Short mmCIF file of C-alpha atoms and ligand atoms in Angstrom, two decimals:
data_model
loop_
_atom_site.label_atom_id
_atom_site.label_comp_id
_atom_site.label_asym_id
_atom_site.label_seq_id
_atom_site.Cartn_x
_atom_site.Cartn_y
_atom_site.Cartn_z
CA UNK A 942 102.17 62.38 173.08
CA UNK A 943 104.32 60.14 174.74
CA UNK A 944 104.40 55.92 173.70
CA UNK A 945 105.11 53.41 176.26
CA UNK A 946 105.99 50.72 174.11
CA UNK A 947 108.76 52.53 171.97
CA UNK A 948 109.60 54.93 175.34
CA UNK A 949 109.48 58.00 172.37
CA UNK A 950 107.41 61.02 171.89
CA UNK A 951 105.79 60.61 168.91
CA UNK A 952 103.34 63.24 167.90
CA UNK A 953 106.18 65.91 167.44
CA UNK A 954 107.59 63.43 164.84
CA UNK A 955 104.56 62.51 163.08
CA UNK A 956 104.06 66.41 162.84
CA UNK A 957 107.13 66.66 161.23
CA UNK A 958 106.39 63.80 158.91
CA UNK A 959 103.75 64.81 158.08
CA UNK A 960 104.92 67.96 157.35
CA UNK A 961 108.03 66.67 155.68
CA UNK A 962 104.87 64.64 153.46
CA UNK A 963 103.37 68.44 153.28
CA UNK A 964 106.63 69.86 151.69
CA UNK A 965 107.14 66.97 149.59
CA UNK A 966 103.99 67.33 147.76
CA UNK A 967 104.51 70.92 147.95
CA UNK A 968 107.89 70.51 146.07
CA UNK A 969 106.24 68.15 143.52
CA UNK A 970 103.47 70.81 142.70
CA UNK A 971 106.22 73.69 142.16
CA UNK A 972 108.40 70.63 140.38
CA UNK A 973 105.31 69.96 138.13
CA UNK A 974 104.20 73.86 137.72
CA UNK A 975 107.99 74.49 136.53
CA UNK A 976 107.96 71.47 134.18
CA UNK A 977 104.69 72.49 132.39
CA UNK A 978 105.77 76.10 132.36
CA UNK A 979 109.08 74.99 130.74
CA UNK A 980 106.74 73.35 128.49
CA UNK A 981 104.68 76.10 127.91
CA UNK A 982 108.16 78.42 127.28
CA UNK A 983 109.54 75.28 124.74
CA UNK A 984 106.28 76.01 122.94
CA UNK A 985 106.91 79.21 122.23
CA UNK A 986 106.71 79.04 118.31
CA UNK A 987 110.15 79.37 115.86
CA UNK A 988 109.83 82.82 114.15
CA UNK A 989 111.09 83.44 110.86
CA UNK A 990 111.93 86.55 109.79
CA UNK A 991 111.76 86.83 105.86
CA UNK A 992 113.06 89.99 104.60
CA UNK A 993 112.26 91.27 100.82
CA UNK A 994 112.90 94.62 98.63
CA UNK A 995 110.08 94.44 96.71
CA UNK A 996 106.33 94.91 97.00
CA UNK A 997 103.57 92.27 98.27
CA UNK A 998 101.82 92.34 94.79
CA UNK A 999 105.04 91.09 92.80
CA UNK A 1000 106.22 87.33 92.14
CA UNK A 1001 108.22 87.36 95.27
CA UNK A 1002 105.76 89.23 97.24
CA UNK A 1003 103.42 86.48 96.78
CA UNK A 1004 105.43 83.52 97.32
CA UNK A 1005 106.82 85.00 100.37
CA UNK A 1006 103.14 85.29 102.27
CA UNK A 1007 102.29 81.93 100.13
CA UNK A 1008 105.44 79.81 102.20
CA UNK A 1009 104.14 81.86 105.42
CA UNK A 1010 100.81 80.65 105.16
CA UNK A 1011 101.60 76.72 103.99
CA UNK A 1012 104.43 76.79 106.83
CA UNK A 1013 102.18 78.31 110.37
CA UNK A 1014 99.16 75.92 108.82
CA UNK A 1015 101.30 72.72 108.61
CA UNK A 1016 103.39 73.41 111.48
CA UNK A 1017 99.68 74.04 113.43
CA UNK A 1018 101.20 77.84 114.44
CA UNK A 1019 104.97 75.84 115.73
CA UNK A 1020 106.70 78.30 113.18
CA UNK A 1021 105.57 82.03 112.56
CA UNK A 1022 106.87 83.66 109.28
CA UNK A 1023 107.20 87.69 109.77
CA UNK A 1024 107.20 88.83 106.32
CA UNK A 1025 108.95 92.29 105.88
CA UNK A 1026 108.74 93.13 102.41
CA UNK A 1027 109.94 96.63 100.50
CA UNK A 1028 112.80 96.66 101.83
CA UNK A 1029 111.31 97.59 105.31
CA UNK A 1030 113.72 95.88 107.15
CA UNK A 1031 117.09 95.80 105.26
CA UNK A 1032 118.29 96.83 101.91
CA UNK A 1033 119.62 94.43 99.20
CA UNK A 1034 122.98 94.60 100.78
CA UNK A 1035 122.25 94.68 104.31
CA UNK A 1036 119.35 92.02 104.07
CA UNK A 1037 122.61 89.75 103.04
CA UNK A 1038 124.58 90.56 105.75
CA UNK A 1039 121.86 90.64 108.12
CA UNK A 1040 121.30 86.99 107.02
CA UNK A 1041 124.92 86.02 107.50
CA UNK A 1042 124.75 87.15 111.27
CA UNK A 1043 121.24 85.19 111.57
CA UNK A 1044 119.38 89.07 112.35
CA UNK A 1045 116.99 87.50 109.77
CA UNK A 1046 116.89 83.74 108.65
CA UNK A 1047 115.16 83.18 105.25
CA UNK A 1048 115.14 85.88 102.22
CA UNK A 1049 115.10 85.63 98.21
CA UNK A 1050 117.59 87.77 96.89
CA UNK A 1051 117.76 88.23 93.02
CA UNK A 1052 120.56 85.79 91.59
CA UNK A 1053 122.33 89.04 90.53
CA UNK A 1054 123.17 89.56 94.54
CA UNK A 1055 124.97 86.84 95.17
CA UNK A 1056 128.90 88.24 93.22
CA UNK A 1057 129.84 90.21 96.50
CA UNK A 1058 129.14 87.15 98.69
CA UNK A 1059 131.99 85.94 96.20
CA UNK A 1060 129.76 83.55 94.98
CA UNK A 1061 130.45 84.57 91.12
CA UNK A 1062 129.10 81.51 89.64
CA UNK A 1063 125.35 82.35 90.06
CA UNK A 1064 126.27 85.87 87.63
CA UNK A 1065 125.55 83.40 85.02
CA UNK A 1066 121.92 83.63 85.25
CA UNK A 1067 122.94 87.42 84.30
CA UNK A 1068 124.30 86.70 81.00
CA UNK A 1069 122.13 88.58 78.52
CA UNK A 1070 120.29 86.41 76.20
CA UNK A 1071 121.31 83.28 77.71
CA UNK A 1072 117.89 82.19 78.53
CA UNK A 1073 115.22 82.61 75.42
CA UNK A 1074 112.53 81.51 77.45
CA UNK A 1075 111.16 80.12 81.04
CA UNK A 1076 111.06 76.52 79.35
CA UNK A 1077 114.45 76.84 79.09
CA UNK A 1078 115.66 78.63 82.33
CA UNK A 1079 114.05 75.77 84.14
CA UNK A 1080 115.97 72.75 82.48
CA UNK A 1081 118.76 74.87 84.85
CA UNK A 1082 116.74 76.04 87.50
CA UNK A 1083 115.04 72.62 88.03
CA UNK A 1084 117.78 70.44 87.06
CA UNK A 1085 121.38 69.37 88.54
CA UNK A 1086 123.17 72.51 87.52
CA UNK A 1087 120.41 74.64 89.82
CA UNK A 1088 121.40 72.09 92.72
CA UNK A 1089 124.92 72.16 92.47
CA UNK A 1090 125.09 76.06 92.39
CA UNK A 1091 122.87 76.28 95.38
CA UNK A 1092 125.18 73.73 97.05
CA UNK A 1093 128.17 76.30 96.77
CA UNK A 1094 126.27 78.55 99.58
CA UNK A 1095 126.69 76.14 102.07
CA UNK A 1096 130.50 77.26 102.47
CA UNK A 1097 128.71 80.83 102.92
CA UNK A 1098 126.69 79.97 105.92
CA UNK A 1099 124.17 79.55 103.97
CA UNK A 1100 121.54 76.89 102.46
CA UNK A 1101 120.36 77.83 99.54
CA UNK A 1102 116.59 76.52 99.02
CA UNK A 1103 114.86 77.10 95.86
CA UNK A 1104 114.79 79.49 92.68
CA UNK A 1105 111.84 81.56 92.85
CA UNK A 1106 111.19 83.07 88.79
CA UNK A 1107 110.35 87.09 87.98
CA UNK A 1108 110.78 87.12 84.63
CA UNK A 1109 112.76 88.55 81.69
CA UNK A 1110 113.52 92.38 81.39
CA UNK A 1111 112.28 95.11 79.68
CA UNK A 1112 114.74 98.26 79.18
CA UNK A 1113 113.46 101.90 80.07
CA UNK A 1114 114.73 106.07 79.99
CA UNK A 1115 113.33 109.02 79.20
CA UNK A 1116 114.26 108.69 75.26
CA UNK A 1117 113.31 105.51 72.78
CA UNK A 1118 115.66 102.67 73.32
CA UNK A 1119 116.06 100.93 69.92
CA UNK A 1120 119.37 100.28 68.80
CA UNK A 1121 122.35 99.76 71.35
CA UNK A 1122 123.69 103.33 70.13
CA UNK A 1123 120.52 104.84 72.03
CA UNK A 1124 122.39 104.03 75.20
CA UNK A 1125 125.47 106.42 74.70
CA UNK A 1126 126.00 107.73 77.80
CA UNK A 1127 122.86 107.03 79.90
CA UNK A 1128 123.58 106.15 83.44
CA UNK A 1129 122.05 103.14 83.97
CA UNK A 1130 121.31 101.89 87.26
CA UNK A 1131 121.96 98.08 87.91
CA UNK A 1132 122.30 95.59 90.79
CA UNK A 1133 125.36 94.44 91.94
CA UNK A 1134 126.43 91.90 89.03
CA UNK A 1135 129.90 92.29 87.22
CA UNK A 1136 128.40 90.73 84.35
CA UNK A 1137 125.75 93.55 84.43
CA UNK A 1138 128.29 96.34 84.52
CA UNK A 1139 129.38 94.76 81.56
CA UNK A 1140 126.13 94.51 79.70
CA UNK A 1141 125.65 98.07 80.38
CA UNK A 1142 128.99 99.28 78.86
CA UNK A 1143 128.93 96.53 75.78
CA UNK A 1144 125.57 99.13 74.84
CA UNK A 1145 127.67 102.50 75.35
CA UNK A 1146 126.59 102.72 79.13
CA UNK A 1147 127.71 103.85 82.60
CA UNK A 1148 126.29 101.57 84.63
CA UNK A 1149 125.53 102.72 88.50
CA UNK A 1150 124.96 99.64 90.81
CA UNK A 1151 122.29 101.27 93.47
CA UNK A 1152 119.88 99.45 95.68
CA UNK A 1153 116.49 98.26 94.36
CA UNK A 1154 114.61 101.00 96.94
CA UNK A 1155 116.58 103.67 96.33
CA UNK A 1156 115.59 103.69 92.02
CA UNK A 1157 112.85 105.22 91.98
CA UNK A 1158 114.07 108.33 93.39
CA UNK A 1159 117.05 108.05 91.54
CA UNK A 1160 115.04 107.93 88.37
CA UNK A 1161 112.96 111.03 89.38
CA UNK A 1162 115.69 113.51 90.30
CA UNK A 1163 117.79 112.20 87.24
CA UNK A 1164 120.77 110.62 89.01
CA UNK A 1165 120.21 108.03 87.32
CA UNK A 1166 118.43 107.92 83.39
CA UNK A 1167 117.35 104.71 83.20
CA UNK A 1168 117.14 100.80 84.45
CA UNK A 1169 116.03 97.78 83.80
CA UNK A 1170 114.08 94.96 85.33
CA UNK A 1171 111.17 92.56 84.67
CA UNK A 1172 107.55 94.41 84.33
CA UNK A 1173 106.48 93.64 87.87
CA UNK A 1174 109.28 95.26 89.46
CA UNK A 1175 108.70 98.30 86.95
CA UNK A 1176 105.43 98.72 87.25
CA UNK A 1177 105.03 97.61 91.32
CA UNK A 1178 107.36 100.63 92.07
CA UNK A 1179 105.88 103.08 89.70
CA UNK A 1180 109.07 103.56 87.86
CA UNK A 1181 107.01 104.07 84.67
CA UNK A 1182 105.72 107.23 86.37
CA UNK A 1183 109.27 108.60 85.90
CA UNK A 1184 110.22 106.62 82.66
CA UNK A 1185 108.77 108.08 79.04
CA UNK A 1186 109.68 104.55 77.14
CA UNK A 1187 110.09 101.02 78.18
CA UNK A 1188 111.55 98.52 75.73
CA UNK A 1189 110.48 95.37 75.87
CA UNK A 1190 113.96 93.65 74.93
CA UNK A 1191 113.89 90.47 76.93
CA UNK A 1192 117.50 90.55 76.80
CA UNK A 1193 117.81 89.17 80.57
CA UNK A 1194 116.31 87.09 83.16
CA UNK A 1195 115.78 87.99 86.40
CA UNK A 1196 114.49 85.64 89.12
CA UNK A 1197 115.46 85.08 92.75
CA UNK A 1198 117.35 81.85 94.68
CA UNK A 1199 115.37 81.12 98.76
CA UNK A 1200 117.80 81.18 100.68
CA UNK A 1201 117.91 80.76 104.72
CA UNK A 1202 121.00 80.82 107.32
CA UNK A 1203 122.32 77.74 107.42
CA UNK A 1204 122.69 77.10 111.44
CA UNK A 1205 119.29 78.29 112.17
CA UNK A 1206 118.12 75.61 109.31
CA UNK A 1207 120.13 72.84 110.69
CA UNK A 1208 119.19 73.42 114.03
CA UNK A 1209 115.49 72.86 113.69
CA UNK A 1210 114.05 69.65 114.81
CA UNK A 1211 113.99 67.98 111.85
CA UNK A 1212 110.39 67.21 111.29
CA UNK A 1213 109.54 70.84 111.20
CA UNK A 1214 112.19 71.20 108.58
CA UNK A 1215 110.86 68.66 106.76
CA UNK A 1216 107.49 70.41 106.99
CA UNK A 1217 109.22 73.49 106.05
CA UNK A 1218 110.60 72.07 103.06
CA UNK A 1219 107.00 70.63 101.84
CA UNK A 1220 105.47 74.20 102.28
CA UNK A 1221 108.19 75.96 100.27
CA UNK A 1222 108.30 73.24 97.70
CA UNK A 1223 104.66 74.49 96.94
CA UNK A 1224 105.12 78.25 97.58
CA UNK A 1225 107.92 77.60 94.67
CA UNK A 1226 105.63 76.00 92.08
CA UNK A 1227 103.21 79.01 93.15
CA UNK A 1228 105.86 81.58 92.01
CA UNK A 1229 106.58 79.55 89.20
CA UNK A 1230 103.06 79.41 88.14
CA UNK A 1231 102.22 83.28 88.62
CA UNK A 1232 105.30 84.63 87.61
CA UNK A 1233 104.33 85.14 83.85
CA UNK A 1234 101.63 86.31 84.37
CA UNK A 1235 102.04 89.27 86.91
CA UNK A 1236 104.98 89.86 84.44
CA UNK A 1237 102.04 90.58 81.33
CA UNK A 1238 99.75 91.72 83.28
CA UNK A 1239 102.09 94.37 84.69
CA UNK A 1240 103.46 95.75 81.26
CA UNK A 1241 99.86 95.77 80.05
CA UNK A 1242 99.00 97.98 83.44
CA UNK A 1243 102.24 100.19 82.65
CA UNK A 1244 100.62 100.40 78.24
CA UNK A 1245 97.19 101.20 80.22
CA UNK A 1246 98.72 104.41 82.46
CA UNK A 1247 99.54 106.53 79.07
CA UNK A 1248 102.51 107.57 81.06
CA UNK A 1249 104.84 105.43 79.33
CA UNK A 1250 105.19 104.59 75.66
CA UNK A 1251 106.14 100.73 75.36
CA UNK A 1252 108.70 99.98 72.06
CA UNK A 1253 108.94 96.45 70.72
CA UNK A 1254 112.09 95.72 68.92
CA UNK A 1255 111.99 94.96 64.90
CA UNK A 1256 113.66 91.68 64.25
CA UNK A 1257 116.41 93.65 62.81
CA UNK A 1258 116.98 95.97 66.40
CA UNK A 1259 116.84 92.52 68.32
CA UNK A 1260 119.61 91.41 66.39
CA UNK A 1261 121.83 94.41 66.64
CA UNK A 1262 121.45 94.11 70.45
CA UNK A 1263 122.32 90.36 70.63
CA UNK A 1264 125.48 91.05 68.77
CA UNK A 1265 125.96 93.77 70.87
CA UNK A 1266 125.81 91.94 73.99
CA UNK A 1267 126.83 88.35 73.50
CA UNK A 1268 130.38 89.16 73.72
CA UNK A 1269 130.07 89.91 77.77
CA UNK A 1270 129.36 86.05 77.64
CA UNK A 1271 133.24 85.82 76.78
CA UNK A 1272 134.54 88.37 78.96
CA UNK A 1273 133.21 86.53 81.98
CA UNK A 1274 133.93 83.02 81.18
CA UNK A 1275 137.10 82.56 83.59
CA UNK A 1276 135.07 84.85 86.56
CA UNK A 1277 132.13 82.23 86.10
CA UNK A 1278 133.59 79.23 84.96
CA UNK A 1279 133.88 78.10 81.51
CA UNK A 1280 132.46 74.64 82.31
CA UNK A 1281 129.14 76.08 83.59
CA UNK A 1282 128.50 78.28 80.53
CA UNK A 1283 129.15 75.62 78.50
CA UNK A 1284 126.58 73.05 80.18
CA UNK A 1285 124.15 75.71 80.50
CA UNK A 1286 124.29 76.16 76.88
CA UNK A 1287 124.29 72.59 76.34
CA UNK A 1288 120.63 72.44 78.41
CA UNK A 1289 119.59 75.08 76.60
CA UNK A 1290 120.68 74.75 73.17
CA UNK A 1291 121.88 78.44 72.91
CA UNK A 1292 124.78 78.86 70.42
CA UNK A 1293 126.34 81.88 71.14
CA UNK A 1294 127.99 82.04 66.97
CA UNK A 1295 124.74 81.63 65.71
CA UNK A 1296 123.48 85.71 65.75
C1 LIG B 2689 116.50 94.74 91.74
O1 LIG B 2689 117.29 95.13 92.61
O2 LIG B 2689 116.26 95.36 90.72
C2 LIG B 2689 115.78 93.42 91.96
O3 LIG B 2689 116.73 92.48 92.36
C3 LIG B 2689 114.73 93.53 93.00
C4 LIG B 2689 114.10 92.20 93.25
O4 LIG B 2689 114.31 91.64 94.32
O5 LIG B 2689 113.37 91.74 92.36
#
C-alpha cells in the first residue's frame, strides 16, 4: 500500500513491525520459559550425602535418619539427606578422606578417628577410665572444652557440628577376660587411636588397628582374638556370634563428633543452614536420649542369644585394670596436651592418684 501524504509504502513496514512486535513477544516467551526453567533447575534440592560404618538400628544409625527426616521436613524437601550407613559407601578411613574432597559432606566418625587427620587432641576422649559416667562426659561434650576441640577442625576443612554419644565399652575374646594378665598376647583389634594402641599393650596386648567392617570377619577366621566397643556396636554386627565372653569393663567411652565439609557448609544460603542447624540440634538430643538405652538393651539381647557368656568385674578385678591402665593417661599427655587433661579432669572430678 502506497500513502500519499507521507509519499511511503507502508504496509511492507507495518508487516515488518508487526512482525518485529511478533518476535519481540516471541523472545519474551523463550526469555520467560528460560527464566522459570532456570528457576525450576535452582530448585533442584541440596543433597547430602551422610556416610556411616555402622548399622541403622545403633545410636548413630538412628540419629543419622532422625537429622534426615527433621532437615527434608523443615527445609519443605530444599535439602535431601542420602543416608549410606554400614559402611556402604566408604570405610572409616576413606569416609574421611572422601569428606575432605567434598565426595560426601556430613558423617559422624567415632572421636577415636580423628589422630590421623592430626587432630590428636580429640584421643582424649580415648583415655581409659577418664569418663565414669555420661553425666560426666557431657560437662565436656556439652560444655566449652567440646566447642573449642570441635573448633580445631576448621583448619582441617572441616566444621565440626555436634557429639553424638554410643556409650562405654565392654571387652570380648574367646577366653574370660578378668584380670589384665588375661590379655597376654591376644591380638586385639582397635580403631585408629594412639592412645588405644597404648591401652591395649598397658594389658599385655598387640593391638591391630582394622576398620570397623572388616571385624567381624576378622574375629571369625581368628586374625584377630578379640575387640572392644560399646554393646550396640557388638551386638548390631553379631560379633557375639564369634566371641565366647564379653566383659562388661566400662573402661572407655566411645561416642562420635557430626562433622560436615566445611565449604559445602559455608556455602549454603544461610537460612537453610540455620534450619540445618535446628534439625541436628534435635537429632543430637535424640542420640543423646537413646544412646543408653540401645547400649542395655543390646548387652541384654547379646545375655539372651546363649552364645556369649557376659563377666562382670569384682570390685577387686576393676581395680587391677584401672591401675593397669591409668598410666597411658601419662604417656600421652604431651601428644594431647597437658592442659586439656587437666581441665577435663577438673570437669569431671577424676583424680588419676586416687586408684
Ligand atoms: C569402631 O570402629 O569400632 C567404631 O568407631 C564404629 C562406630 O562408628 O561406632
Amino acid at each position: 500500500m502506497y500513502d500519499v501524504t507521507n509519499n511511503k509504502v507502508v504496509a511492507p513496514n507495518t508487516a515488518i513491525q508487526k512482525g518485529r512486535v511478533k518476535m519481540k513477544s516471541l523472545s519474551a516467551l523463550c526469555g520467560a520459559l528460560l527464566f522459570s526453567l532456570s528457576l525450576a533447575v535452582s530448585a533442584d534440592p541440596i543433597i547430602i550425602k551422610f556416610s556411616h560404618v555402622v548399622a541403622v538400628d545403633t545410636p548413630k544409625g538412628q540419629a543419622a535418619e532422625r537429622f534426615k527426616k527433621l532437615a527434608e521436613e523443615r527445609t519443605k524437601g530444599k535439602v535431601q539427606v542420602e543416608v549410606y550407613p554400614n559402611s556402604q559407601l566408604y570405610k572409616d578411613k576413606e569416609e574421611m578422606e572422601a569428606l575432605q574432597l567434598g565426595a560426601v559432606q556430613m558423617l559422624a566418625p567415632s572421636l577415636a578417628k580423628f589422630g590421623p587427620l592430626g587432630a590428636r587432641e580429640f584421643e582424649v576422649f580415648d583415655l581409659p577410665y577418664i569418663f565414669d559416667s555420661y553425666e560426666e562426659l557431657h560437662k565436656v561434650t556439652q560444655g566449652p572444652i567440646g566447642q573449642s576441640l570441635l573448633k580445631k577442625l576448621d583448619s582441617k576443612g572441616i566444621v565440626g557440628l555436634a557429639y553424638w554419644d554410643n556409650g562405654f565399652k565392654v571387652m570380648s575374646a574367646n577366653k574370660p577376660l578378668h584380670m589384665p594378665a588375661d590379655f597376654r598376647g591376644l591380638k586385639m583389634r582397635i580403631q585408629s587411636s594412639k592412645v588405644l594402641d597404648s591401652e591395649m599393650r598397658a594389658l599385655g596386648a598387640n593391638p591391630q588397628v582394622m576398620a570397623f567392617s572388616e571385624v567381624y570377619q576378622a574375629l571369625q577366621t581368628g586374625v584377630v582374638d578379640g575387640t572392644e566397643n560399646p554393646p550396640s556396636n557388638l551386638y548390631t554386627q553379631k560379633m557375639h556370634e564369634v566371641q565366647k565372653f564379653v566383659t562388661v569393663s566400662n573402661h572407655g567411652y566411645l561416642g562420635y563428633a557430626v562433622i560436615v565439609n566445611k565449604k559445602f557448609w559455608d556455602d549454603l544460603p544461610a537460612d537453610i543452614r540455620k534450619t540445618l542447624e535446628g534439625a541436628l540440634q534435635d537429632a543430637t538430643k535424640y542420640a543423646n536420649d537413646v544412646a543408653k538405652k540401645d547400649n542395655e538393651d543390646a548387652l541384654e539381647a547379646v545375655r539372651k542369644s546363649g552364645k556369649t557368656q557376659i563377666i562382670q568385674l569384682t570390685p577387686e578385678e576393676r581395680k587391677a585394670w584401672k591401675k593397669a591402665l591409668v598410666k597411658v593417661h601419662q604417656e600421652h599427655a604431651d601428644k594431647i596436651g597437658k592442659d586439656l587433661i587437666e581441665s577435663i579432669y577438673k570437669e569431671t572430678g577424676f583424680n588419676p592418684n586416687a586408684l
